[in-house]
mmCIF file with all atom_site columns, C-alpha atoms in Angstrom:
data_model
loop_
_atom_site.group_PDB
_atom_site.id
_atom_site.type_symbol
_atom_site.label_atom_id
_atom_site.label_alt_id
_atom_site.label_comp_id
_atom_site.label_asym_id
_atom_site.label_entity_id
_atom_site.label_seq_id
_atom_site.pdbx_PDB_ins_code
_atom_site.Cartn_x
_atom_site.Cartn_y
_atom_site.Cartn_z
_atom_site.occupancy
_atom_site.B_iso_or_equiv
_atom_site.pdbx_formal_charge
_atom_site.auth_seq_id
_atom_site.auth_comp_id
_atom_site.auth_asym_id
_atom_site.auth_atom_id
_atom_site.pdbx_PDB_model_num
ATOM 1   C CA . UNK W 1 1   ? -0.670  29.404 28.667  1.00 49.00 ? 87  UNK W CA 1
ATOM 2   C CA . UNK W 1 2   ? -4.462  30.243 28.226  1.00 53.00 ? 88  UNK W CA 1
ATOM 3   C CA . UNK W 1 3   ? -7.704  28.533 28.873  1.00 49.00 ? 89  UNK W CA 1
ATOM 4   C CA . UNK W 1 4   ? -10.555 30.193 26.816  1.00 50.00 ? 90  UNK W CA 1
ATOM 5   C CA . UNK W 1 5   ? -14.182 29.043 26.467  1.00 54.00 ? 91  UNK W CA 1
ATOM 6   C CA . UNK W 1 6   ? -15.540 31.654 24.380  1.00 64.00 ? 92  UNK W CA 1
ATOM 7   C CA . UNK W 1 7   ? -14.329 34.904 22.491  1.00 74.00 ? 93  UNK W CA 1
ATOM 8   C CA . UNK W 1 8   ? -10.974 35.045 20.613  1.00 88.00 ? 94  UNK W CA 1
ATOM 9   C CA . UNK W 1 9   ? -7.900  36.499 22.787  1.00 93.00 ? 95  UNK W CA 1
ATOM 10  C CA . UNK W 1 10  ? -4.723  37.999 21.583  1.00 94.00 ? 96  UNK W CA 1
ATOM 11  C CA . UNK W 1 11  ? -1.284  38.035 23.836  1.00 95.00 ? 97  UNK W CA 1
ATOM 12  C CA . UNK W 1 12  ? 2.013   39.937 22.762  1.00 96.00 ? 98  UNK W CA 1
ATOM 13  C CA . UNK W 1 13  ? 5.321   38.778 23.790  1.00 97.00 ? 99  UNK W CA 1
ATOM 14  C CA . UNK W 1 14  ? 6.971   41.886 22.785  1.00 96.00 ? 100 UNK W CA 1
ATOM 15  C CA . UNK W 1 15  ? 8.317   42.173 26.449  1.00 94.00 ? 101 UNK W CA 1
ATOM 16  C CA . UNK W 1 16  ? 8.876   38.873 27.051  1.00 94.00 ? 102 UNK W CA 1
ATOM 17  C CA . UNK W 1 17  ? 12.251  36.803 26.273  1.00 92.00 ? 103 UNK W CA 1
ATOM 18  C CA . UNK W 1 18  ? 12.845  33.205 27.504  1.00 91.00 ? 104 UNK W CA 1
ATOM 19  C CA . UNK W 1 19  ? 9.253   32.111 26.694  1.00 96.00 ? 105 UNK W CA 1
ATOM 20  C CA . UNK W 1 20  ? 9.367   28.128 26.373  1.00 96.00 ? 106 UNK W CA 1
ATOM 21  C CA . UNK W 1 21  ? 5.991   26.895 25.668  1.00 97.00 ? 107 UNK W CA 1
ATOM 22  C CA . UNK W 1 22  ? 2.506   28.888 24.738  1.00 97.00 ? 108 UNK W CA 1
ATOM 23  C CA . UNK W 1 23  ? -1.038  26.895 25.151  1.00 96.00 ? 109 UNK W CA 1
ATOM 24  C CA . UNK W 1 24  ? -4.175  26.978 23.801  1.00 96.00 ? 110 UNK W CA 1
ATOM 25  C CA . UNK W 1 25  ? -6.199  24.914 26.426  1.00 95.00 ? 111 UNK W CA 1
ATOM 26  C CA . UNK W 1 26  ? -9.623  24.065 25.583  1.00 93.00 ? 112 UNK W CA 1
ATOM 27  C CA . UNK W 1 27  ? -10.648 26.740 23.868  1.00 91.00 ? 113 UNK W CA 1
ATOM 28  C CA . UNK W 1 28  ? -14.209 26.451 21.787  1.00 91.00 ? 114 UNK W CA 1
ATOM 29  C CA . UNK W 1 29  ? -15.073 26.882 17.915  1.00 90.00 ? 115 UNK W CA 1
ATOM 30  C CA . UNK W 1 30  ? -15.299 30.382 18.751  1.00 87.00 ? 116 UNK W CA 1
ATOM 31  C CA . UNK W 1 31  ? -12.252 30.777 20.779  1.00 88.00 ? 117 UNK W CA 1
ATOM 32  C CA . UNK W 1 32  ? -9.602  31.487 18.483  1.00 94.00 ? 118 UNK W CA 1
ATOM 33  C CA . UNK W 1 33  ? -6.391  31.865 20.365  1.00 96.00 ? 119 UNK W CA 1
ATOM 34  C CA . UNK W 1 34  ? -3.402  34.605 19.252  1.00 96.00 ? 120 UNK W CA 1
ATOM 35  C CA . UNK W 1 35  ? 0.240   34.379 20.565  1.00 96.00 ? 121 UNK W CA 1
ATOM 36  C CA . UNK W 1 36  ? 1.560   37.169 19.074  1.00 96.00 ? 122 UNK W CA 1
ATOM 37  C CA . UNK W 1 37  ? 5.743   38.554 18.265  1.00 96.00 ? 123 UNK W CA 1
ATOM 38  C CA . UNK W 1 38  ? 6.986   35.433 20.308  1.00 97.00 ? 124 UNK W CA 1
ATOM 39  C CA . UNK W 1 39  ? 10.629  36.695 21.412  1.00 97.00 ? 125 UNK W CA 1
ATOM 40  C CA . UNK W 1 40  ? 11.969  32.922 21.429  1.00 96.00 ? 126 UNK W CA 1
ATOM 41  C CA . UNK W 1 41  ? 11.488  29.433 19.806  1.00 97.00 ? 127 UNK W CA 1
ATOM 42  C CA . UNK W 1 42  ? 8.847   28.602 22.378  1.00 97.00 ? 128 UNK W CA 1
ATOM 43  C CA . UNK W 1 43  ? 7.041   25.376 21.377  1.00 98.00 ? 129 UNK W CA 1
ATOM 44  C CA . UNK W 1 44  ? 3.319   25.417 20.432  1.00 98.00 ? 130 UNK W CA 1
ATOM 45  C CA . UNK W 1 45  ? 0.880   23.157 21.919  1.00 98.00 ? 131 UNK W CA 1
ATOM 46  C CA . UNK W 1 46  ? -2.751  22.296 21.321  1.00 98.00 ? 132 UNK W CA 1
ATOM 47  C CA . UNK W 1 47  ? -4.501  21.074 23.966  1.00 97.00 ? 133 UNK W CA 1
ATOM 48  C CA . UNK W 1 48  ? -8.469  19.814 23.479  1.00 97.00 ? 134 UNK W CA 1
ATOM 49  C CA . UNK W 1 49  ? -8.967  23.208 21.794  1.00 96.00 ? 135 UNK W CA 1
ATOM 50  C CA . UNK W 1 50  ? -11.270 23.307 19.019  1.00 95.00 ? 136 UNK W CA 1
ATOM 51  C CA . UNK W 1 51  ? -10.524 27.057 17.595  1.00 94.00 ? 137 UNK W CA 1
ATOM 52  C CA . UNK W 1 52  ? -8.064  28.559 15.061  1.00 96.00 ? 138 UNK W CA 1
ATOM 53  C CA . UNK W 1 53  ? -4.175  29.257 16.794  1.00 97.00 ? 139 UNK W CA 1
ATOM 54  C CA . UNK W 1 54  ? -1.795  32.059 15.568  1.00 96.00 ? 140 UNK W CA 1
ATOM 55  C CA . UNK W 1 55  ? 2.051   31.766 16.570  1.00 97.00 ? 141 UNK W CA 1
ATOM 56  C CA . UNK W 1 56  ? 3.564   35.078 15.585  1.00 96.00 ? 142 UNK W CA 1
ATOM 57  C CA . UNK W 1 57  ? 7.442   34.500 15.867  1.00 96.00 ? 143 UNK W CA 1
ATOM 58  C CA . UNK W 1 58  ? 9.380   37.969 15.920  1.00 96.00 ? 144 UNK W CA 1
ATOM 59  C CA . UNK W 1 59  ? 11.783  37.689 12.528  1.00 95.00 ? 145 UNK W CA 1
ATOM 60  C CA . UNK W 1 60  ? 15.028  37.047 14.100  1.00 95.00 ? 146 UNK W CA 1
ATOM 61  C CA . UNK W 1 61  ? 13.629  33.523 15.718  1.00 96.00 ? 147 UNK W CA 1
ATOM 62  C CA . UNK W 1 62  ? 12.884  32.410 11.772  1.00 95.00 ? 148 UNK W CA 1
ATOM 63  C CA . UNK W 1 63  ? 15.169  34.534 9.681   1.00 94.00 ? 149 UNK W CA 1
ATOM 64  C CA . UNK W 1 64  ? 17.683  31.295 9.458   1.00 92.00 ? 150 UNK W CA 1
ATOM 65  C CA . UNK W 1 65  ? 17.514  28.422 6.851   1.00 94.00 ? 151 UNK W CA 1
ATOM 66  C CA . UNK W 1 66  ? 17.240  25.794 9.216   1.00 96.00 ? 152 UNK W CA 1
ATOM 67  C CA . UNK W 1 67  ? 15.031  26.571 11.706  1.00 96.00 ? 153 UNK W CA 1
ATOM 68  C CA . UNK W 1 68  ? 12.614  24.320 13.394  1.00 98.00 ? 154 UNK W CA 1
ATOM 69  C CA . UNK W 1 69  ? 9.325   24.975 14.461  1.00 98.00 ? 155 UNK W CA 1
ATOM 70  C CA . UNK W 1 70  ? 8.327   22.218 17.357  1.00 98.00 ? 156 UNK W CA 1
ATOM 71  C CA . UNK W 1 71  ? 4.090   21.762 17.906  1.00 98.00 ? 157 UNK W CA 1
ATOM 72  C CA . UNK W 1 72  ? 2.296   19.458 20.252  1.00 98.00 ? 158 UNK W CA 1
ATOM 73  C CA . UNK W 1 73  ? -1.419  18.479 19.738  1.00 98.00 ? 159 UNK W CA 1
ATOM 74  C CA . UNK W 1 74  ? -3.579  15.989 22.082  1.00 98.00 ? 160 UNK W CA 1
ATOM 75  C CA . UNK W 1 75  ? -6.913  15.213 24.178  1.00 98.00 ? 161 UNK W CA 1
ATOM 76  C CA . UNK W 1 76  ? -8.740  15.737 20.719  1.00 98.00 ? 162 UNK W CA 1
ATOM 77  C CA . UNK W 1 77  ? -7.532  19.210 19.758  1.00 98.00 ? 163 UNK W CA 1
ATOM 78  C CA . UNK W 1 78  ? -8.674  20.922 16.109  1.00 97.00 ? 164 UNK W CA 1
ATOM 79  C CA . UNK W 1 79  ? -8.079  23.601 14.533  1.00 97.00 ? 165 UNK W CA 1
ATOM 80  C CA . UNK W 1 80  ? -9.147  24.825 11.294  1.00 96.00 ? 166 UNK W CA 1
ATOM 81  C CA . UNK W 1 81  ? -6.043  26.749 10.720  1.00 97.00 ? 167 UNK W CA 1
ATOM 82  C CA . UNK W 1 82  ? -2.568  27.067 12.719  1.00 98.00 ? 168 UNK W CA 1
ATOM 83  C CA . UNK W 1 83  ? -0.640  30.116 11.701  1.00 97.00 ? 169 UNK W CA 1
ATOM 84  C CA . UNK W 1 84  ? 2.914   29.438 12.822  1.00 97.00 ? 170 UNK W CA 1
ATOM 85  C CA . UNK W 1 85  ? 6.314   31.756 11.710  1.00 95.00 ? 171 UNK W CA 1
ATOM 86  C CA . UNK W 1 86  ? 6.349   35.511 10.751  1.00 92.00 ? 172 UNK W CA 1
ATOM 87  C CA . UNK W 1 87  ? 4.854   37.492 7.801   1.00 85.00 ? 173 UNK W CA 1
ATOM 88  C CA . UNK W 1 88  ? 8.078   37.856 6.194   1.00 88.00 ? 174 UNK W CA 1
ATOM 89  C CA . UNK W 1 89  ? 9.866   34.498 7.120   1.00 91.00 ? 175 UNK W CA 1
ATOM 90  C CA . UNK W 1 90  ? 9.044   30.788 8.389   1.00 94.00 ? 176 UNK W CA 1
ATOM 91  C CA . UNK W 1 91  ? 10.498  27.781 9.864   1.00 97.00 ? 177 UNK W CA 1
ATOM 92  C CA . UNK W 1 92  ? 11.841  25.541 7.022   1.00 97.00 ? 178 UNK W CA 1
ATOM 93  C CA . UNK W 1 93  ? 10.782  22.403 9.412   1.00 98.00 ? 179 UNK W CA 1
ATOM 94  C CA . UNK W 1 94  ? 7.315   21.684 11.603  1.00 98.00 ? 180 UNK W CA 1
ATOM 95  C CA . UNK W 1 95  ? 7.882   18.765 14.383  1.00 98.00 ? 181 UNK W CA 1
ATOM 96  C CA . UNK W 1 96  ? 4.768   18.074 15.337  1.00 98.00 ? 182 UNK W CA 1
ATOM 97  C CA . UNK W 1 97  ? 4.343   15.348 18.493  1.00 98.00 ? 183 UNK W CA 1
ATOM 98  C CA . UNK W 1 98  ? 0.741   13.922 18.928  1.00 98.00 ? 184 UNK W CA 1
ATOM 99  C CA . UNK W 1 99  ? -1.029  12.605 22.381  1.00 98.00 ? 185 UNK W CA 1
ATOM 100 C CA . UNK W 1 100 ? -3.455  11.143 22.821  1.00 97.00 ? 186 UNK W CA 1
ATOM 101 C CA . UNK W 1 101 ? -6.996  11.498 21.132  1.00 98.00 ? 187 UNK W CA 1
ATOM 102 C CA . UNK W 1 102 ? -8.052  11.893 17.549  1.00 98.00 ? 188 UNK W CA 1
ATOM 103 C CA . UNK W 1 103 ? -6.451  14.814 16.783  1.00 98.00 ? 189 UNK W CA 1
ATOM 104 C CA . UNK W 1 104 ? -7.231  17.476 13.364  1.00 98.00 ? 190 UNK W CA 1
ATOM 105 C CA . UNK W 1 105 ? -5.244  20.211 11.672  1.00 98.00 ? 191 UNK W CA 1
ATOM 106 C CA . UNK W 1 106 ? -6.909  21.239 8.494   1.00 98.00 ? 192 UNK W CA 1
ATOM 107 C CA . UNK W 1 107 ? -4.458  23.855 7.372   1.00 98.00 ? 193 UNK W CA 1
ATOM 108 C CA . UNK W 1 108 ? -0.956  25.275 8.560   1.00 98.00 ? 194 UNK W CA 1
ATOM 109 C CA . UNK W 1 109 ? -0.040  28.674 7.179   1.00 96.00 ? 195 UNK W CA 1
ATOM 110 C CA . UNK W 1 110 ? 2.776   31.033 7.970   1.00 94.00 ? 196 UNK W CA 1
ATOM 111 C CA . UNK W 1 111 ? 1.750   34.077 10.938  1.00 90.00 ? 197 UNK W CA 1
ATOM 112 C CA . UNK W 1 112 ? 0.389   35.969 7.916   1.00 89.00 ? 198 UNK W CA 1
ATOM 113 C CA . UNK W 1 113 ? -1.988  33.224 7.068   1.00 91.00 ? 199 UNK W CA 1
ATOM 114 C CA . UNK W 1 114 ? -0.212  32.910 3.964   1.00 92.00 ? 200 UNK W CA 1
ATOM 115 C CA . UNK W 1 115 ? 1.419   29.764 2.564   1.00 95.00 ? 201 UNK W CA 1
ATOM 116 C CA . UNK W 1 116 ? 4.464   28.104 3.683   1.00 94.00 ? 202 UNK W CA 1
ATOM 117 C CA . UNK W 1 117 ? 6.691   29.129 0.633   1.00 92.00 ? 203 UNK W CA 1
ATOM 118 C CA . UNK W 1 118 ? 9.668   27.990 2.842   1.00 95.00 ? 204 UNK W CA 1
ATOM 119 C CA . UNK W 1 119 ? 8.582   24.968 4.847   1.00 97.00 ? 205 UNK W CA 1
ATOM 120 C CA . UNK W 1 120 ? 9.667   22.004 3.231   1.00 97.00 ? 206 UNK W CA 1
ATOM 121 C CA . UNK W 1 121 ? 9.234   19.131 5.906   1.00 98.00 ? 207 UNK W CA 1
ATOM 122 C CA . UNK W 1 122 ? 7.012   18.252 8.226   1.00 98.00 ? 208 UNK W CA 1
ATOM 123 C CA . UNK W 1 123 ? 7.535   15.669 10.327  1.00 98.00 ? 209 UNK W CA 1
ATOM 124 C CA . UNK W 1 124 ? 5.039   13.451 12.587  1.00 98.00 ? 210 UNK W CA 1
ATOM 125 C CA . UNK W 1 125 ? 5.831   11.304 15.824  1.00 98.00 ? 211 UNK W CA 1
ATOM 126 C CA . UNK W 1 126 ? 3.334   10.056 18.522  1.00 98.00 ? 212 UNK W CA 1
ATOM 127 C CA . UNK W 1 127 ? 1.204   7.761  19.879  1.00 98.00 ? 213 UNK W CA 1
ATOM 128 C CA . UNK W 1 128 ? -2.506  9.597  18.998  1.00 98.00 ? 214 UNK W CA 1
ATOM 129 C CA . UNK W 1 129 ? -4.288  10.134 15.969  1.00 98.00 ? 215 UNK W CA 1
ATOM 130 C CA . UNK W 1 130 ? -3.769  13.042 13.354  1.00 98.00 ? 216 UNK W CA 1
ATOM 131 C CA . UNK W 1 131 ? -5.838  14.479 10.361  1.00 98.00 ? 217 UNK W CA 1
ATOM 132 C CA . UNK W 1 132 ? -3.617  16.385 8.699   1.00 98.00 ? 218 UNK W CA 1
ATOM 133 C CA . UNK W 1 133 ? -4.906  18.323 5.970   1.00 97.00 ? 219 UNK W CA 1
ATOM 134 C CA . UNK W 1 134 ? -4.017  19.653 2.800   1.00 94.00 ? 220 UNK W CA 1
ATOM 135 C CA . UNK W 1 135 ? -1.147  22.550 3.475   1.00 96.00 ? 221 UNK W CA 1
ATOM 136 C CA . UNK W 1 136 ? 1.146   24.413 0.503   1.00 95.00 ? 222 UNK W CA 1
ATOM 137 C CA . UNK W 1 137 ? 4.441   24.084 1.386   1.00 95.00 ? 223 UNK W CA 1
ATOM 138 C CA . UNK W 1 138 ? 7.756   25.003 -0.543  1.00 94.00 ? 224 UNK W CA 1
ATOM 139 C CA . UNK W 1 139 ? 7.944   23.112 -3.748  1.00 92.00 ? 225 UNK W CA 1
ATOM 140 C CA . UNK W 1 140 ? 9.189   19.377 -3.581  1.00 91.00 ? 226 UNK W CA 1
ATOM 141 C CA . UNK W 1 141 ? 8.708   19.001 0.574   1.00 95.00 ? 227 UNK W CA 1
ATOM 142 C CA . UNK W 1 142 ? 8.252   16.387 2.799   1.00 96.00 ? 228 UNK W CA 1
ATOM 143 C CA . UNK W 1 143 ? 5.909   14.982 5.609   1.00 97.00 ? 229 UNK W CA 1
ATOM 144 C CA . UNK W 1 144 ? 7.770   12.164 7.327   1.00 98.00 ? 230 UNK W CA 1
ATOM 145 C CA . UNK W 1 145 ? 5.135   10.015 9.758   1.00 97.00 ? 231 UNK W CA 1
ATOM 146 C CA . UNK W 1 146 ? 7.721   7.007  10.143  1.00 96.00 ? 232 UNK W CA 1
ATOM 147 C CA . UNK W 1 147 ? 8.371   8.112  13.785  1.00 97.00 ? 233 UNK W CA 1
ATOM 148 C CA . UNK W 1 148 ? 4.396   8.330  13.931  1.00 98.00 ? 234 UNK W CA 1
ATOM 149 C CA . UNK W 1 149 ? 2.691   5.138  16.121  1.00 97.00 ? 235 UNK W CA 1
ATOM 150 C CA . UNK W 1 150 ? -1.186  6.499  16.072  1.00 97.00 ? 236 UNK W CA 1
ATOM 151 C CA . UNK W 1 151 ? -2.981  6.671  12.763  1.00 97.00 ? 237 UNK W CA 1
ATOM 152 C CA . UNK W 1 152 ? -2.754  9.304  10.175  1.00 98.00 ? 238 UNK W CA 1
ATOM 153 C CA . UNK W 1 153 ? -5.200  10.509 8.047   1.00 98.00 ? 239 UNK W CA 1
ATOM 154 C CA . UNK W 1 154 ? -2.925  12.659 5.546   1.00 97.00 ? 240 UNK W CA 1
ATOM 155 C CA . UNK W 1 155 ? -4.427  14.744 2.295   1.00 95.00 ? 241 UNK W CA 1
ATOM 156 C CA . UNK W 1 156 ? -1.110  16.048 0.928   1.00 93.00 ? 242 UNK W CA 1
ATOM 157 C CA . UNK W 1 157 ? -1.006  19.292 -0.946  1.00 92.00 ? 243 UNK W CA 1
ATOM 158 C CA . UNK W 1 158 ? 0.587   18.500 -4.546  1.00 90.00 ? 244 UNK W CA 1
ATOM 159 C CA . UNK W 1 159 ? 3.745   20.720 -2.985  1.00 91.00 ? 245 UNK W CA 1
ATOM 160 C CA . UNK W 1 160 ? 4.832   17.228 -1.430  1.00 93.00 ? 246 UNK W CA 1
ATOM 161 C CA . UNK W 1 161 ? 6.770   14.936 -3.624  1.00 92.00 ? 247 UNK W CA 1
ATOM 162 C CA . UNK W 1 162 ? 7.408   12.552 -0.608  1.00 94.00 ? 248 UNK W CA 1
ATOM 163 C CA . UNK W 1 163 ? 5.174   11.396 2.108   1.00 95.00 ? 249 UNK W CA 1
ATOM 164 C CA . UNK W 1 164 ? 5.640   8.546  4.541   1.00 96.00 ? 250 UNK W CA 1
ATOM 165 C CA . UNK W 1 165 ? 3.496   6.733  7.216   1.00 96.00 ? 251 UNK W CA 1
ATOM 166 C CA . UNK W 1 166 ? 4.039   5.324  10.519  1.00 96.00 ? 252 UNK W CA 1
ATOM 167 C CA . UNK W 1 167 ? 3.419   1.676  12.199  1.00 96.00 ? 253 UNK W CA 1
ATOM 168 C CA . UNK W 1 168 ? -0.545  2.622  11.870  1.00 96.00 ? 254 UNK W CA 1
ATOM 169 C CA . UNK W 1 169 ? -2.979  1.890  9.333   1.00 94.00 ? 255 UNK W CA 1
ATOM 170 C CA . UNK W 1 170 ? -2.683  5.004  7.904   1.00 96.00 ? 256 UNK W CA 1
ATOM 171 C CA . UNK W 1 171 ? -4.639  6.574  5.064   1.00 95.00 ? 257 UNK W CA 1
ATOM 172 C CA . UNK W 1 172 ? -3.355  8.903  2.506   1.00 94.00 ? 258 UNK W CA 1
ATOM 173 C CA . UNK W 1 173 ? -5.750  10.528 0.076   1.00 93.00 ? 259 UNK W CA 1
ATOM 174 C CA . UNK W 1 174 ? -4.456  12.038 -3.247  1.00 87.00 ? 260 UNK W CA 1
ATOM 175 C CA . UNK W 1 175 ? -6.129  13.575 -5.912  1.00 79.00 ? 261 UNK W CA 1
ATOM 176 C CA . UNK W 1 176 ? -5.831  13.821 -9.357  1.00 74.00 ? 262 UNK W CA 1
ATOM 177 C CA . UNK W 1 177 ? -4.500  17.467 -9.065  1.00 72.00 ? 263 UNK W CA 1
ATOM 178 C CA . UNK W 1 178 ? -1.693  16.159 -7.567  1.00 71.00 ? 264 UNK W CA 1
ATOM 179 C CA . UNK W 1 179 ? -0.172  14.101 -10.348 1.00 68.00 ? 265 UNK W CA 1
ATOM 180 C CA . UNK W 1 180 ? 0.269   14.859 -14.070 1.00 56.00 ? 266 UNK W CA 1
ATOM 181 C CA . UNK W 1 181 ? 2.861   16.438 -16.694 1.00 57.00 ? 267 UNK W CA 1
ATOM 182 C CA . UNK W 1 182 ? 3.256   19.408 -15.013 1.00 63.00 ? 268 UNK W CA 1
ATOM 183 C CA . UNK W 1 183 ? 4.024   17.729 -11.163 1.00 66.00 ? 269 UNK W CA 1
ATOM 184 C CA . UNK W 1 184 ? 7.541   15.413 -10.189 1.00 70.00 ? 270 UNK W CA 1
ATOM 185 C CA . UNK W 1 185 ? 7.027   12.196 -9.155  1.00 73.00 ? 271 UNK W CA 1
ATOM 186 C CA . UNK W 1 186 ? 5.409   11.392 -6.076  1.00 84.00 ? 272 UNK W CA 1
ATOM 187 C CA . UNK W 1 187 ? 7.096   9.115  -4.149  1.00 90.00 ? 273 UNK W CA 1
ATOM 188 C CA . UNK W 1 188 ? 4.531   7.406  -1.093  1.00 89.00 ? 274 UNK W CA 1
ATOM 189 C CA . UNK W 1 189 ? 5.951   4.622  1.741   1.00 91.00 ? 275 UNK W CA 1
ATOM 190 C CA . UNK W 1 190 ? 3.100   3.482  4.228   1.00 89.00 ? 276 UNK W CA 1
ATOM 191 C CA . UNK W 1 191 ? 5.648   2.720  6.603   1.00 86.00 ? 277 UNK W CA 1
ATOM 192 C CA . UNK W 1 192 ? 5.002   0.283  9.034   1.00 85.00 ? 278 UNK W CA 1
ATOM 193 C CA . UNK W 1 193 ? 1.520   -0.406 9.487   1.00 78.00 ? 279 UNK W CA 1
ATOM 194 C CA . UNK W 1 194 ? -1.143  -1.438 6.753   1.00 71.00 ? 280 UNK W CA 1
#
């Protein structure tokens, strides 16, 4: 885990196996936090830090076509960006649980901050708030909030062809971009809540 108030910092797992959790604890704006060639699936968690988090997986933990990425955010973490997978592969599903808080990831790319070409489901459970904003996945994904109890705020990326909310009074902003002749049919369930 890491606690970091100021400058970015980098750590490399190269050397370690059996690695269950990394942490970015309250780290500022500024504090940008790097876990880098992760040896196992070790889940990623976001803990009232404000700056940009890298998960570099080593290949052989996303090389499969099922693999599942697991994230935690809470205590009113952001991040403008969370890099999660490998350059060459990435996890074809993010769990991600949320505490408590009001809670805000802008953008989640692959450990090359490149697009998630092979994510196609996200999927949303827990009690706090999320802002989730507008990420490319693979063509014709999901982001499933039904398990989701706290309120999402969801701008989907015109990637996702199905989105659904949780028992909150969610709110789901499309834009025109995201419909059209050349786009399949969205389909949109509010789940639950209003």
């Amino acid at each position: 885990t890491t606690a970091t108030v100021g400058a970015s910092q980098s750590y490399t797992f190269t050397s370690a196996s059996g690695v269950e959790s990394v942490s970015s604890y309250l780290s500022s704006t500024n504090g940008d936090v790097a876990f880098n060639d992760l040896q196992a699936n070790a889940k990623v968690i976001l803990d009232g830090s404000k700056g940009d988090v890298t998960a570099d997986f080593a290949n052989p933990v996303v090389v499969g076509s099922a693999d599942v990425a697991n994230v935690e955010i809470k205590n009113d973490a952001s991040t403008d960006v969370l890099n999660i997978g490998d350059g060459d592969d990435e996890f074809e599903t993010i769990n991600i649980a949320v505490g408590t808080g009001k809670n805000t990831i802008t953008d989640i790319e692959d450990g090359a901050s490149s697009n998630l070409g092979e994510t196609s489901k996200i999927v949303i459970s827990g009690s706090g708030q999320l802002t989730l904003g507008e990420t490319v996945l693979k063509d014709a994904s999901e982001i499933d909030g039904s398990s989701a109890t706290g309120k999402l705020l969801i701008t989907p990326d015109a990637t996702v062809d199905k989105l659904t909310g949780g028992s909150a009074a969610d709110t789901f902003t499309l834009t025109v971009a995201d419909f059209g002749s050349s786009n399949a049919a969205k389909t949109i369930d509010g789940g639950a809540g209003t």
